[in-house]
Structure formats: structure tokens, C-alpha cells
Coordinates of C-alpha atoms in Angstrom, one line a residue:
X23 CA -12.0 101.2 51.4
X24 CA -11.4 101.5 47.8
X25 CA -14.7 103.0 47.0
X26 CA -14.4 105.6 49.9
X27 CA -10.9 106.8 48.0
X28 CA -12.4 106.8 44.4
X29 CA -15.6 108.8 45.9
X30 CA -13.5 111.3 47.8
X31 CA -11.1 112.1 44.5
X32 CA -13.8 112.6 42.2
X33 CA -14.6 116.0 43.2
X34 CA -10.8 117.0 42.4
X35 CA -11.0 115.1 39.0
X36 CA -13.9 117.5 38.3
X37 CA -12.4 120.2 38.9
X38 CA -8.9 119.8 37.2
X39 CA -10.9 118.4 33.9
X40 CA -13.8 121.2 33.8
X41 CA -13.4 123.3 31.1
X42 CA -13.1 127.1 31.6
X43 CA -12.4 126.1 35.5
X44 CA -13.4 128.7 38.1
X45 CA -9.8 129.3 39.0
X46 CA -9.4 131.1 35.6
X47 CA -11.9 132.3 35.1
X48 CA -12.5 134.6 37.5
X49 CA -8.9 136.2 36.7
X50 CA -10.0 137.5 33.2
X51 CA -12.9 139.4 32.4
X52 CA -14.0 140.5 29.1
X53 CA -12.7 143.7 28.1
X54 CA -13.8 147.0 27.4
X55 CA -13.4 148.0 24.0
X56 CA -10.5 150.2 23.1
X57 CA -11.2 154.2 23.3
X58 CA -9.3 154.5 20.0
X59 CA -10.0 151.4 18.3
X60 CA -13.2 150.1 19.2
X61 CA -11.8 146.5 17.2
X62 CA -9.2 146.3 20.0
X63 CA -9.6 146.0 23.9
X64 CA -8.5 148.5 26.3
X65 CA -5.5 147.1 28.6
X66 CA -4.4 150.3 30.5
X67 CA -4.7 154.1 29.3
X68 CA -3.1 154.3 26.0
X69 CA -2.8 150.9 25.3
X70 CA -5.0 148.2 23.7
X71 CA -4.5 144.5 22.0
X72 CA -6.6 142.9 19.5
X73 CA -6.5 139.9 17.3
X74 CA -7.4 138.4 13.8
X75 CA -7.8 134.7 13.4
X76 CA -7.3 135.5 9.5
X77 CA -7.5 132.1 7.2
X78 CA -8.2 130.0 10.3
X79 CA -10.9 132.4 11.4
X80 CA -14.0 130.2 10.3
X81 CA -14.9 126.5 10.3
X82 CA -13.5 124.6 7.5
X83 CA -13.1 121.0 6.6
X84 CA -10.2 118.0 7.3
X85 CA -9.6 118.3 3.2
X86 CA -9.0 121.8 3.7
X87 CA -6.7 121.7 6.5
X88 CA -3.4 121.4 4.7
X89 CA -4.2 123.8 2.3
X90 CA -5.4 126.8 4.3
X91 CA -2.9 129.7 3.6
X92 CA -3.1 133.3 4.1
X93 CA -1.1 136.4 2.7
X94 CA 1.5 135.9 -0.2
X95 CA -0.8 134.7 -3.3
X96 CA -3.9 134.2 -1.1
X97 CA -6.7 136.9 -0.2
X98 CA -7.0 135.9 3.3
X99 CA -5.3 137.5 6.0
X100 CA -2.9 135.6 8.6
X101 CA -3.5 135.1 12.1
X102 CA -2.3 138.4 14.1
X103 CA -2.0 139.6 17.4
X104 CA -2.2 143.6 17.5
X105 CA -0.8 146.0 19.9
X106 CA -2.3 149.5 19.5
X107 CA -0.8 152.5 21.5
X108 CA -1.8 156.0 21.7
X109 CA 0.9 159.0 22.8
X110 CA 0.3 162.7 21.9
X111 CA -2.9 162.2 20.2
X112 CA -1.4 159.6 17.5
X113 CA -1.7 155.7 17.5
X114 CA 0.8 153.7 16.4
X115 CA -0.5 149.9 15.6
X116 CA 1.9 147.0 15.3
X117 CA 1.1 143.1 14.1
X118 CA 2.8 140.1 15.1
X119 CA 2.2 136.7 14.0
X120 CA 0.5 134.3 16.9
X121 CA 3.2 132.1 18.5
X122 CA 3.6 128.8 16.9
X123 CA 2.0 126.6 20.0
X124 CA -0.7 128.9 20.7
X125 CA -4.6 128.3 19.8
X126 CA -4.3 131.6 17.4
X127 CA -2.3 129.6 14.8
X128 CA -3.6 126.1 15.4
X129 CA -6.5 125.7 12.3
X130 CA -8.2 123.5 14.5
X131 CA -8.8 125.7 17.7
X132 CA -8.6 129.3 16.1
X133 CA -12.2 130.0 14.8
X134 CA -13.4 129.2 18.6
X135 CA -11.7 132.5 19.7
X136 CA -14.1 134.9 20.4
X137 CA -13.1 137.4 23.0
X138 CA -10.3 139.1 24.9
X139 CA -10.1 139.2 28.5
X140 CA -8.2 141.4 30.8
X141 CA -6.9 140.7 34.3
X142 CA -7.9 143.7 37.0
X143 CA -4.6 145.0 36.5
X144 CA -4.7 145.1 33.1
X145 CA -0.6 143.8 32.6
X146 CA -2.2 140.3 30.8
X147 CA -4.8 139.6 28.6
X148 CA -6.5 136.0 27.2
X149 CA -7.5 134.8 24.0
X150 CA -10.9 133.0 24.9
X151 CA -13.7 131.3 23.2
X152 CA -15.4 127.7 23.3
X153 CA -16.9 125.8 20.9
X154 CA -16.6 122.7 18.5
X155 CA -13.1 122.0 16.5
X156 CA -12.7 124.1 13.6
X157 CA -13.1 120.9 11.6
X158 CA -16.7 120.2 12.5
X159 CA -15.6 117.4 15.3
X160 CA -17.7 116.4 17.9
X161 CA -15.2 117.3 20.6
X162 CA -16.3 120.4 22.6
X163 CA -13.2 122.6 24.0
X164 CA -12.3 125.7 25.6
X165 CA -9.6 128.1 24.7
X166 CA -7.9 130.5 27.1
X167 CA -4.3 131.5 25.9
X168 CA -2.8 133.7 28.4
X169 CA -0.5 136.5 27.3
X170 CA 1.8 139.6 28.5
X171 CA 3.5 142.2 26.7
X172 CA 7.6 142.1 27.0
X173 CA 9.0 145.2 25.5
X174 CA 5.6 145.9 23.5
X175 CA 5.4 142.1 22.4
X176 CA 2.4 139.7 23.1
X177 CA 4.0 136.8 24.6
X178 CA 2.5 133.4 25.4
X179 CA 2.2 132.8 29.1
X180 CA 0.2 129.8 29.5
X181 CA -2.7 127.9 28.0
X182 CA -5.4 127.0 30.0
X183 CA -7.9 125.1 27.4
X184 CA -9.3 122.1 28.0
X185 CA -11.4 119.4 25.8
X186 CA -14.6 117.2 26.5
X187 CA -16.1 114.5 24.6

């Protein structure tokens, strides 16, 4: 009896622990390039979003972890989210620091973010990626940080990342 119960729970556990589970992957698709700024992704007509992982954008060592800096005296850019709007032929680009608990603000996760996914309605976007942690560890993981724009400011709604060893 115990064997049957454990066997029946196994598929549910695999679904819950699988990186990039289908429930979330189906909601966000890789976004099309912005028509007025090719570095960004189109959300809706006249509205695009982008990101720069900055100092955390490439793999680094554990020794560098506490010394990674951006802006100020450093030449490395800080991680940022960008919101671009186009009205009457003029583009306005605004940059925002990533939320503290986001993957973009985390030196161990930011280098894995490669794309922006957009939902069908163009109301939400997700920073997405997968790979090893940025410190060169052996753990593989996936990142999917879901955002919405509230009064033109990107707000982190949830993190759907997963780790596997």
C-alpha cells in the first residue's frame, strides 16, 4: 500500500520540481524586437521593455562576489530595467534598478538571464534564462521573474525559478 501511494505522488512531485514547468512556460513567449529600439522587446504598440545585467552579466568567481561593483568609480554598468514609450514620434526611455529580491539584482543568477518573454495580452513580461550559477557552480537552474508595469514602473510579481543538482 505504501509503495502504491509513493508511486502515485511521484508524477506530481516531478511536475512541481521541474525547471521551467509547462504551466509557466506556456504563458510567456519570447518577445519580438521593439520597432523603435531593437535592444528592447515590444509589449504593446508604443511600449517596450529591456534590461541590462550590468556588472553581474557575465560569469565571475566567488572571490569577485563581494567586490562586484557598478556605477560610481566603476566602469561597469549597474543592473537595470528599461521602459521605453513612443508618443508623437519621440521615444522616452526610463531606467529602473531591479527589485532587491529579483534575479537581475542577484550576482549568482543575473548572468543566466538571456531573454524577455511576453504574455499574449502584452500586460506582463518575464526575464528568462537557464544555466549554471554565475560563480561557476555545478547546479543548473532556470530563471523566470514575472513583472507588470504599474504607473510605468516595472514591479516584480513572482519568481518562477528552479534549481536542479
